[in-house]
Amino acid sequence: MPLELYLDPHSQPCRSVFIFAKKTNIPFDFKFVDLATGQQYGEDFGKISVVRKVPVMRDGDFILTESVAILKYLAEKFGTSDSDHWYPADLQKRARINEYLSWQHAAMRAHGSKVFWFRAIVPIITGLDVPKEKMDSAMEDLTLSLKVFEEKFLDNRPFIIGEKISLADLVAIVEIMQPVGTGLDLFENRPTLSAWRDRVKKELGEALFDEAHKTIMDVASLPQTFENNGMLGFLKPKIQKMFN
């Protein structure tokens, strides 16, 4: 049985897995899970993962959830001497990658996702803009995460571990692109971040980068999708909890 990857490009963790598998020429079957229609809550997907989140990897009888775990598994299983830079055997370089991957969950990912939801999803569900004080607070958190990323994790290096791209850079760029998909230019007036983005894009290949991010750069289509599939009623009480 070929490797199967269950993905939706709306999801930043899915994009990191997709890009990595494509870039490193790992053969896989793409299994689209439509988050906008709630496919992850269906009976068929429940047989794949009780977590009901994407990405999910199935390698024969072995099923793995969580993007970071999947990325490390793929890097270790399919890695070669030419691709070692993604998750190096070198102890300190690997530790630096793990440090970023551990930090980003409650920082870059949490803050970027919140801004994305506030700008792109909440207004669709409620018909109202997020209150200014909440949006300002979310932007402050994201700005701080970007500052830490530039000053600590890049620290004037081309990439997080030095001269070569790694899993850490890949996970970082997909998270930063999430709020960018709402029309928020996070690279403006951030020359260090912008130059790093350009290097990452060059290493990945612009065609692959654009292919992976095509869906998230078209979030304007989400209102009609939610209207057509009835997800508005499902999501509205979840959104309301965020403001109660």
PDB file of C-alpha atoms in Angstrom:
ATOM      1  CA  MET A   1       0.000   0.000   0.000  1.00  0.00           C
ATOM      2  CA  PRO A   2       1.477   3.411  -0.958  1.00  0.00           C
ATOM      3  CA  LEU A   3       1.926   6.127   1.638  1.00  0.00           C
ATOM      4  CA  GLU A   4      -1.302   8.095   2.120  1.00  0.00           C
ATOM      5  CA  LEU A   5      -1.500  11.700   3.298  1.00  0.00           C
ATOM      6  CA  TYR A   6      -4.883  13.073   4.377  1.00  0.00           C
ATOM      7  CA  LEU A   7      -4.729  16.828   3.858  1.00  0.00           C
ATOM      8  CA  ASP A   8      -6.582  20.080   3.300  1.00  0.00           C
ATOM      9  CA  PRO A   9      -4.465  23.022   2.043  1.00  0.00           C
ATOM     10  CA  HIS A  10      -6.514  25.439   4.181  1.00  0.00           C
ATOM     11  CA  SER A  11      -4.558  23.958   7.095  1.00  0.00           C
ATOM     12  CA  GLN A  12      -1.037  25.236   7.639  1.00  0.00           C
ATOM     13  CA  PRO A  13       0.221  21.925   9.144  1.00  0.00           C
ATOM     14  CA  CYS A  14      -1.155  20.132   6.076  1.00  0.00           C
ATOM     15  CA  ARG A  15       0.743  22.497   3.812  1.00  0.00           C
ATOM     16  CA  SER A  16       4.014  21.794   5.601  1.00  0.00           C
ATOM     17  CA  VAL A  17       3.574  18.035   5.157  1.00  0.00           C
ATOM     18  CA  PHE A  18       2.507  18.423   1.523  1.00  0.00           C
ATOM     19  CA  ILE A  19       5.446  20.689   0.658  1.00  0.00           C
ATOM     20  CA  PHE A  20       7.976  18.457   2.394  1.00  0.00           C
ATOM     21  CA  ALA A  21       6.753  15.274   0.706  1.00  0.00           C
ATOM     22  CA  LYS A  22       6.719  16.951  -2.693  1.00  0.00           C
ATOM     23  CA  LYS A  23      10.069  18.688  -2.294  1.00  0.00           C
ATOM     24  CA  THR A  24      11.847  15.519  -1.194  1.00  0.00           C
ATOM     25  CA  ASN A  25      10.170  13.354  -3.858  1.00  0.00           C
ATOM     26  CA  ILE A  26       8.390  11.077  -1.401  1.00  0.00           C
ATOM     27  CA  PRO A  27       5.729   9.121  -3.315  1.00  0.00           C
ATOM     28  CA  PHE A  28       2.282   9.449  -1.740  1.00  0.00           C
ATOM     29  CA  ASP A  29      -1.425   9.373  -2.443  1.00  0.00           C
ATOM     30  CA  PHE A  30      -3.098  12.703  -1.716  1.00  0.00           C
ATOM     31  CA  LYS A  31      -6.352  12.138   0.196  1.00  0.00           C
ATOM     32  CA  PHE A  32      -8.302  15.403   0.310  1.00  0.00           C
ATOM     33  CA  VAL A  33     -10.259  16.016   3.520  1.00  0.00           C
ATOM     34  CA  ASP A  34     -12.557  19.005   3.038  1.00  0.00           C
ATOM     35  CA  LEU A  35     -12.518  20.879   6.346  1.00  0.00           C
ATOM     36  CA  ALA A  36     -14.909  23.531   5.030  1.00  0.00           C
ATOM     37  CA  THR A  37     -17.626  20.907   4.606  1.00  0.00           C
ATOM     38  CA  GLY A  38     -16.884  19.137   7.893  1.00  0.00           C
ATOM     39  CA  GLN A  39     -15.634  15.980   6.205  1.00  0.00           C
ATOM     40  CA  GLN A  40     -13.338  15.355   9.180  1.00  0.00           C
ATOM     41  CA  TYR A  41     -16.435  14.666  11.298  1.00  0.00           C
ATOM     42  CA  GLY A  42     -17.759  12.017   8.926  1.00  0.00           C
ATOM     43  CA  GLU A  43     -17.862   8.299   9.580  1.00  0.00           C
ATOM     44  CA  ASP A  44     -15.278   7.418   6.935  1.00  0.00           C
ATOM     45  CA  PHE A  45     -12.620   9.764   8.267  1.00  0.00           C
ATOM     46  CA  GLY A  46     -13.373   8.650  11.823  1.00  0.00           C
ATOM     47  CA  LYS A  47     -12.145   5.212  10.823  1.00  0.00           C
ATOM     48  CA  ILE A  48      -8.804   6.761   9.891  1.00  0.00           C
ATOM     49  CA  SER A  49      -8.376   8.979  12.935  1.00  0.00           C
ATOM     50  CA  VAL A  50     -10.443   9.425  16.086  1.00  0.00           C
ATOM     51  CA  VAL A  51      -8.644  12.767  16.542  1.00  0.00           C
ATOM     52  CA  ARG A  52     -10.619  14.041  13.524  1.00  0.00           C
ATOM     53  CA  LYS A  53      -7.965  16.518  12.530  1.00  0.00           C
ATOM     54  CA  VAL A  54      -5.592  16.758   9.595  1.00  0.00           C
ATOM     55  CA  PRO A  55      -2.935  15.995   8.584  1.00  0.00           C
ATOM     56  CA  VAL A  56      -2.963  12.229   8.957  1.00  0.00           C
ATOM     57  CA  MET A  57      -0.404   9.852   7.472  1.00  0.00           C
ATOM     58  CA  ARG A  58      -1.009   6.183   6.763  1.00  0.00           C
ATOM     59  CA  ASP A  59       2.019   4.053   5.949  1.00  0.00           C
ATOM     60  CA  GLY A  60       0.680   0.551   5.507  1.00  0.00           C
ATOM     61  CA  ASP A  61      -1.012  -0.352   8.777  1.00  0.00           C
ATOM     62  CA  PHE A  62       0.746   2.476  10.622  1.00  0.00           C
ATOM     63  CA  ILE A  63      -1.332   5.633  11.134  1.00  0.00           C
ATOM     64  CA  LEU A  64       0.224   8.816  12.476  1.00  0.00           C
ATOM     65  CA  THR A  65      -1.372  12.146  13.401  1.00  0.00           C
ATOM     66  CA  GLU A  66       0.195  15.523  14.275  1.00  0.00           C
ATOM     67  CA  SER A  67       2.168  17.344  11.603  1.00  0.00           C
ATOM     68  CA  VAL A  68       5.433  17.614  13.523  1.00  0.00           C
ATOM     69  CA  ALA A  69       5.458  13.885  14.213  1.00  0.00           C
ATOM     70  CA  ILE A  70       4.652  13.196  10.553  1.00  0.00           C
ATOM     71  CA  LEU A  71       7.395  15.502   9.303  1.00  0.00           C
ATOM     72  CA  LYS A  72      10.004  13.880  11.526  1.00  0.00           C
ATOM     73  CA  TYR A  73       8.845  10.400  10.516  1.00  0.00           C
ATOM     74  CA  LEU A  74       9.091  11.232   6.825  1.00  0.00           C
ATOM     75  CA  ALA A  75      12.487  12.906   7.251  1.00  0.00           C
ATOM     76  CA  GLU A  76      13.903   9.918   9.109  1.00  0.00           C
ATOM     77  CA  LYS A  77      12.364   7.236   6.897  1.00  0.00           C
ATOM     78  CA  PHE A  78      13.076   8.794   3.522  1.00  0.00           C
ATOM     79  CA  GLY A  79      16.087  10.948   4.363  1.00  0.00           C
ATOM     80  CA  THR A  80      19.303  10.775   2.362  1.00  0.00           C
ATOM     81  CA  SER A  81      22.686  12.390   2.746  1.00  0.00           C
ATOM     82  CA  ASP A  82      21.528  15.113   0.353  1.00  0.00           C
ATOM     83  CA  SER A  83      18.383  15.834   2.363  1.00  0.00           C
ATOM     84  CA  ASP A  84      19.917  15.575   5.854  1.00  0.00           C
ATOM     85  CA  HIS A  85      19.607  19.342   6.344  1.00  0.00           C
ATOM     86  CA  TRP A  86      15.845  19.031   6.852  1.00  0.00           C
ATOM     87  CA  TYR A  87      16.322  17.177  10.149  1.00  0.00           C
ATOM     88  CA  PRO A  88      20.077  16.766  10.659  1.00  0.00           C
ATOM     89  CA  ALA A  89      21.797  13.986  12.527  1.00  0.00           C
ATOM     90  CA  ASP A  90      23.965  16.690  14.120  1.00  0.00           C
ATOM     91  CA  LEU A  91      22.787  16.868  17.744  1.00  0.00           C
ATOM     92  CA  GLN A  92      22.814  20.645  18.163  1.00  0.00           C
ATOM     93  CA  LYS A  93      21.202  21.414  14.802  1.00  0.00           C
ATOM     94  CA  ARG A  94      18.459  18.897  15.490  1.00  0.00           C
ATOM     95  CA  ALA A  95      17.986  20.388  18.958  1.00  0.00           C
ATOM     96  CA  ARG A  96      17.610  23.856  17.432  1.00  0.00           C
ATOM     97  CA  ILE A  97      14.882  22.542  15.128  1.00  0.00           C
ATOM     98  CA  ASN A  98      13.131  20.830  18.031  1.00  0.00           C
ATOM     99  CA  GLU A  99      13.380  24.029  20.052  1.00  0.00           C
ATOM    100  CA  TYR A 100      11.539  25.988  17.378  1.00  0.00           C
ATOM    101  CA  LEU A 101       8.949  23.275  16.809  1.00  0.00           C
ATOM    102  CA  SER A 102       8.251  23.176  20.552  1.00  0.00           C
ATOM    103  CA  TRP A 103       7.998  26.968  20.862  1.00  0.00           C
ATOM    104  CA  GLN A 104       5.838  27.670  17.847  1.00  0.00           C
ATOM    105  CA  HIS A 105       2.730  25.776  18.995  1.00  0.00           C
ATOM    106  CA  ALA A 106       1.840  28.335  21.653  1.00  0.00           C
ATOM    107  CA  ALA A 107       3.361  31.305  19.839  1.00  0.00           C
ATOM    108  CA  MET A 108       3.566  31.657  16.062  1.00  0.00           C
ATOM    109  CA  ARG A 109       0.901  29.045  15.349  1.00  0.00           C
ATOM    110  CA  ALA A 110      -1.501  30.152  18.065  1.00  0.00           C
ATOM    111  CA  HIS A 111      -1.160  33.853  17.312  1.00  0.00           C
ATOM    112  CA  GLY A 112      -1.172  33.590  13.527  1.00  0.00           C
ATOM    113  CA  SER A 113      -4.204  31.295  13.586  1.00  0.00           C
ATOM    114  CA  LYS A 114      -6.099  33.649  15.880  1.00  0.00           C
ATOM    115  CA  VAL A 115      -5.524  36.606  13.570  1.00  0.00           C
ATOM    116  CA  PHE A 116      -6.606  34.474  10.615  1.00  0.00           C
ATOM    117  CA  TRP A 117      -9.835  33.476  12.363  1.00  0.00           C
ATOM    118  CA  PHE A 118     -10.537  37.026  13.501  1.00  0.00           C
ATOM    119  CA  ARG A 119     -10.012  38.467  10.011  1.00  0.00           C
ATOM    120  CA  ALA A 120     -11.370  35.702   7.774  1.00  0.00           C
ATOM    121  CA  ILE A 121     -13.700  33.360   9.657  1.00  0.00           C
ATOM    122  CA  VAL A 122     -15.426  35.198  12.504  1.00  0.00           C
ATOM    123  CA  PRO A 123     -16.968  37.913  10.290  1.00  0.00           C
ATOM    124  CA  ILE A 124     -18.383  35.191   8.010  1.00  0.00           C
ATOM    125  CA  ILE A 125     -19.986  33.329  10.901  1.00  0.00           C
ATOM    126  CA  THR A 126     -21.276  36.278  12.920  1.00  0.00           C
ATOM    127  CA  GLY A 127     -21.772  38.891  10.219  1.00  0.00           C
ATOM    128  CA  LEU A 128     -19.804  41.313  12.394  1.00  0.00           C
ATOM    129  CA  ASP A 129     -16.195  42.417  12.640  1.00  0.00           C
ATOM    130  CA  VAL A 130     -14.234  41.322  15.674  1.00  0.00           C
ATOM    131  CA  PRO A 131     -14.222  44.050  18.375  1.00  0.00           C
ATOM    132  CA  LYS A 132     -11.254  46.374  17.889  1.00  0.00           C
ATOM    133  CA  GLU A 133      -9.733  45.695  21.297  1.00  0.00           C
ATOM    134  CA  LYS A 134      -9.693  41.950  20.628  1.00  0.00           C
ATOM    135  CA  MET A 135      -8.193  42.382  17.169  1.00  0.00           C
ATOM    136  CA  ASP A 136      -5.555  44.772  18.512  1.00  0.00           C
ATOM    137  CA  SER A 137      -4.636  42.312  21.254  1.00  0.00           C
ATOM    138  CA  ALA A 138      -4.341  39.464  18.747  1.00  0.00           C
ATOM    139  CA  MET A 139      -2.115  41.583  16.493  1.00  0.00           C
ATOM    140  CA  GLU A 140       0.093  42.520  19.442  1.00  0.00           C
ATOM    141  CA  ASP A 141       0.630  38.841  20.250  1.00  0.00           C
ATOM    142  CA  LEU A 142       1.467  38.016  16.633  1.00  0.00           C
ATOM    143  CA  THR A 143       3.832  40.979  16.386  1.00  0.00           C
ATOM    144  CA  LEU A 144       5.670  39.777  19.480  1.00  0.00           C
ATOM    145  CA  SER A 145       5.976  36.261  18.051  1.00  0.00           C
ATOM    146  CA  LEU A 146       7.411  37.647  14.816  1.00  0.00           C
ATOM    147  CA  LYS A 147       9.888  39.735  16.808  1.00  0.00           C
ATOM    148  CA  VAL A 148      11.057  36.691  18.786  1.00  0.00           C
ATOM    149  CA  PHE A 149      11.297  34.700  15.567  1.00  0.00           C
ATOM    150  CA  GLU A 150      13.526  37.299  13.937  1.00  0.00           C
ATOM    151  CA  GLU A 151      15.709  38.060  16.941  1.00  0.00           C
ATOM    152  CA  LYS A 152      16.089  34.606  18.489  1.00  0.00           C
ATOM    153  CA  PHE A 153      15.393  31.947  15.901  1.00  0.00           C
ATOM    154  CA  LEU A 154      16.865  33.685  12.850  1.00  0.00           C
ATOM    155  CA  ASP A 155      19.419  35.836  14.699  1.00  0.00           C
ATOM    156  CA  ASN A 156      20.970  37.128  11.438  1.00  0.00           C
ATOM    157  CA  ARG A 157      21.298  33.631   9.988  1.00  0.00           C
ATOM    158  CA  PRO A 158      19.965  32.735   6.518  1.00  0.00           C
ATOM    159  CA  PHE A 159      17.839  29.955   8.037  1.00  0.00           C
ATOM    160  CA  ILE A 160      16.997  28.804  11.547  1.00  0.00           C
ATOM    161  CA  ILE A 161      19.850  26.275  11.813  1.00  0.00           C
ATOM    162  CA  GLY A 162      22.311  28.273   9.726  1.00  0.00           C
ATOM    163  CA  GLU A 163      23.096  28.062   6.041  1.00  0.00           C
ATOM    164  CA  LYS A 164      20.500  25.465   5.065  1.00  0.00           C
ATOM    165  CA  ILE A 165      16.737  25.204   5.234  1.00  0.00           C
ATOM    166  CA  SER A 166      15.178  22.782   7.725  1.00  0.00           C
ATOM    167  CA  LEU A 167      11.812  21.526   8.960  1.00  0.00           C
ATOM    168  CA  ALA A 168      11.739  24.510  11.308  1.00  0.00           C
ATOM    169  CA  ASP A 169      11.772  27.020   8.446  1.00  0.00           C
ATOM    170  CA  LEU A 170       9.086  25.068   6.628  1.00  0.00           C
ATOM    171  CA  VAL A 171       6.777  25.004   9.646  1.00  0.00           C
ATOM    172  CA  ALA A 172       7.426  28.695  10.251  1.00  0.00           C
ATOM    173  CA  ILE A 173       6.625  29.897   6.737  1.00  0.00           C
ATOM    174  CA  VAL A 174       3.283  28.071   6.465  1.00  0.00           C
ATOM    175  CA  GLU A 175       2.149  29.556   9.784  1.00  0.00           C
ATOM    176  CA  ILE A 176       3.142  33.086   8.780  1.00  0.00           C
ATOM    177  CA  MET A 177       1.368  32.719   5.440  1.00  0.00           C
ATOM    178  CA  GLN A 178      -1.946  31.920   7.176  1.00  0.00           C
ATOM    179  CA  PRO A 179      -2.786  35.519   8.185  1.00  0.00           C
ATOM    180  CA  VAL A 180      -1.121  36.757   4.999  1.00  0.00           C
ATOM    181  CA  GLY A 181      -3.908  34.924   3.164  1.00  0.00           C
ATOM    182  CA  THR A 182      -6.399  37.402   4.656  1.00  0.00           C
ATOM    183  CA  GLY A 183      -4.631  40.328   2.959  1.00  0.00           C
ATOM    184  CA  LEU A 184      -2.399  41.194   5.913  1.00  0.00           C
ATOM    185  CA  ASP A 185       1.144  41.891   4.682  1.00  0.00           C
ATOM    186  CA  LEU A 186       3.310  40.737   7.577  1.00  0.00           C
ATOM    187  CA  PHE A 187       6.480  41.196   5.527  1.00  0.00           C
ATOM    188  CA  GLU A 188       6.041  44.920   4.974  1.00  0.00           C
ATOM    189  CA  ASN A 189       8.613  46.944   6.939  1.00  0.00           C
ATOM    190  CA  ARG A 190      10.230  43.708   8.121  1.00  0.00           C
ATOM    191  CA  PRO A 191      13.308  43.378   5.884  1.00  0.00           C
ATOM    192  CA  THR A 192      14.797  40.481   7.853  1.00  0.00           C
ATOM    193  CA  LEU A 193      11.580  38.481   7.692  1.00  0.00           C
ATOM    194  CA  SER A 194      11.034  39.377   4.049  1.00  0.00           C
ATOM    195  CA  ALA A 195      14.551  38.308   3.022  1.00  0.00           C
ATOM    196  CA  TRP A 196      14.138  35.021   4.910  1.00  0.00           C
ATOM    197  CA  ARG A 197      10.781  34.426   3.179  1.00  0.00           C
ATOM    198  CA  ASP A 198      12.430  34.939  -0.187  1.00  0.00           C
ATOM    199  CA  ARG A 199      15.208  32.454   0.648  1.00  0.00           C
ATOM    200  CA  VAL A 200      12.692  29.854   1.844  1.00  0.00           C
ATOM    201  CA  LYS A 201      10.592  30.319  -1.275  1.00  0.00           C
ATOM    202  CA  LYS A 202      13.664  29.921  -3.484  1.00  0.00           C
ATOM    203  CA  GLU A 203      14.761  26.733  -1.700  1.00  0.00           C
ATOM    204  CA  LEU A 204      11.299  25.199  -1.926  1.00  0.00           C
ATOM    205  CA  GLY A 205      10.723  26.362  -5.475  1.00  0.00           C
ATOM    206  CA  GLU A 206       8.241  29.106  -6.283  1.00  0.00           C
ATOM    207  CA  ALA A 207       5.923  26.786  -8.197  1.00  0.00           C
ATOM    208  CA  LEU A 208       5.595  24.370  -5.258  1.00  0.00           C
ATOM    209  CA  PHE A 209       5.263  27.232  -2.764  1.00  0.00           C
ATOM    210  CA  ASP A 210       2.491  28.850  -4.794  1.00  0.00           C
ATOM    211  CA  GLU A 211       0.738  25.513  -5.398  1.00  0.00           C
ATOM    212  CA  ALA A 212       0.621  24.806  -1.665  1.00  0.00           C
ATOM    213  CA  HIS A 213      -0.660  28.279  -0.770  1.00  0.00           C
ATOM    214  CA  LYS A 214      -3.127  28.772  -3.620  1.00  0.00           C
ATOM    215  CA  THR A 215      -6.114  27.767  -1.467  1.00  0.00           C
ATOM    216  CA  ILE A 216      -5.278  29.946   1.530  1.00  0.00           C
ATOM    217  CA  MET A 217      -4.700  32.942  -0.724  1.00  0.00           C
ATOM    218  CA  ASP A 218      -8.314  32.593  -1.899  1.00  0.00           C
ATOM    219  CA  VAL A 219     -10.154  32.704   1.427  1.00  0.00           C
ATOM    220  CA  ALA A 220     -12.659  35.117  -0.107  1.00  0.00           C
ATOM    221  CA  SER A 221     -14.452  32.031  -1.428  1.00  0.00           C
ATOM    222  CA  LEU A 222     -15.136  30.673   2.080  1.00  0.00           C
ATOM    223  CA  PRO A 223     -18.408  32.569   2.750  1.00  0.00           C
ATOM    224  CA  GLN A 224     -20.129  30.928  -0.205  1.00  0.00           C
ATOM    225  CA  THR A 225     -18.706  27.530   0.736  1.00  0.00           C
ATOM    226  CA  PHE A 226     -20.026  27.786   4.296  1.00  0.00           C
ATOM    227  CA  GLU A 227     -23.387  28.980   3.022  1.00  0.00           C
ATOM    228  CA  ASN A 228     -23.692  26.072   0.619  1.00  0.00           C
ATOM    229  CA  ASN A 229     -22.694  23.299   3.007  1.00  0.00           C
ATOM    230  CA  GLY A 230     -24.512  24.386   6.159  1.00  0.00           C
ATOM    231  CA  MET A 231     -21.357  24.842   8.252  1.00  0.00           C
ATOM    232  CA  LEU A 232     -22.474  28.297   9.396  1.00  0.00           C
ATOM    233  CA  GLY A 233     -24.909  26.821  11.897  1.00  0.00           C
ATOM    234  CA  PHE A 234     -22.333  24.323  13.137  1.00  0.00           C
ATOM    235  CA  LEU A 235     -19.570  26.883  13.656  1.00  0.00           C
ATOM    236  CA  LYS A 236     -21.597  29.778  15.080  1.00  0.00           C
ATOM    237  CA  PRO A 237     -21.881  28.452  18.680  1.00  0.00           C
ATOM    238  CA  LYS A 238     -18.159  27.639  18.696  1.00  0.00           C
ATOM    239  CA  ILE A 239     -17.337  31.182  17.598  1.00  0.00           C
ATOM    240  CA  GLN A 240     -19.683  32.704  20.156  1.00  0.00           C
ATOM    241  CA  LYS A 241     -17.776  30.928  22.941  1.00  0.00           C
ATOM    242  CA  MET A 242     -14.689  32.922  21.977  1.00  0.00           C
ATOM    243  CA  PHE A 243     -16.436  36.162  22.954  1.00  0.00           C
ATOM    244  CA  ASN A 244     -18.359  35.070  26.048  1.00  0.00           C
TER     245      ASN A 244
END
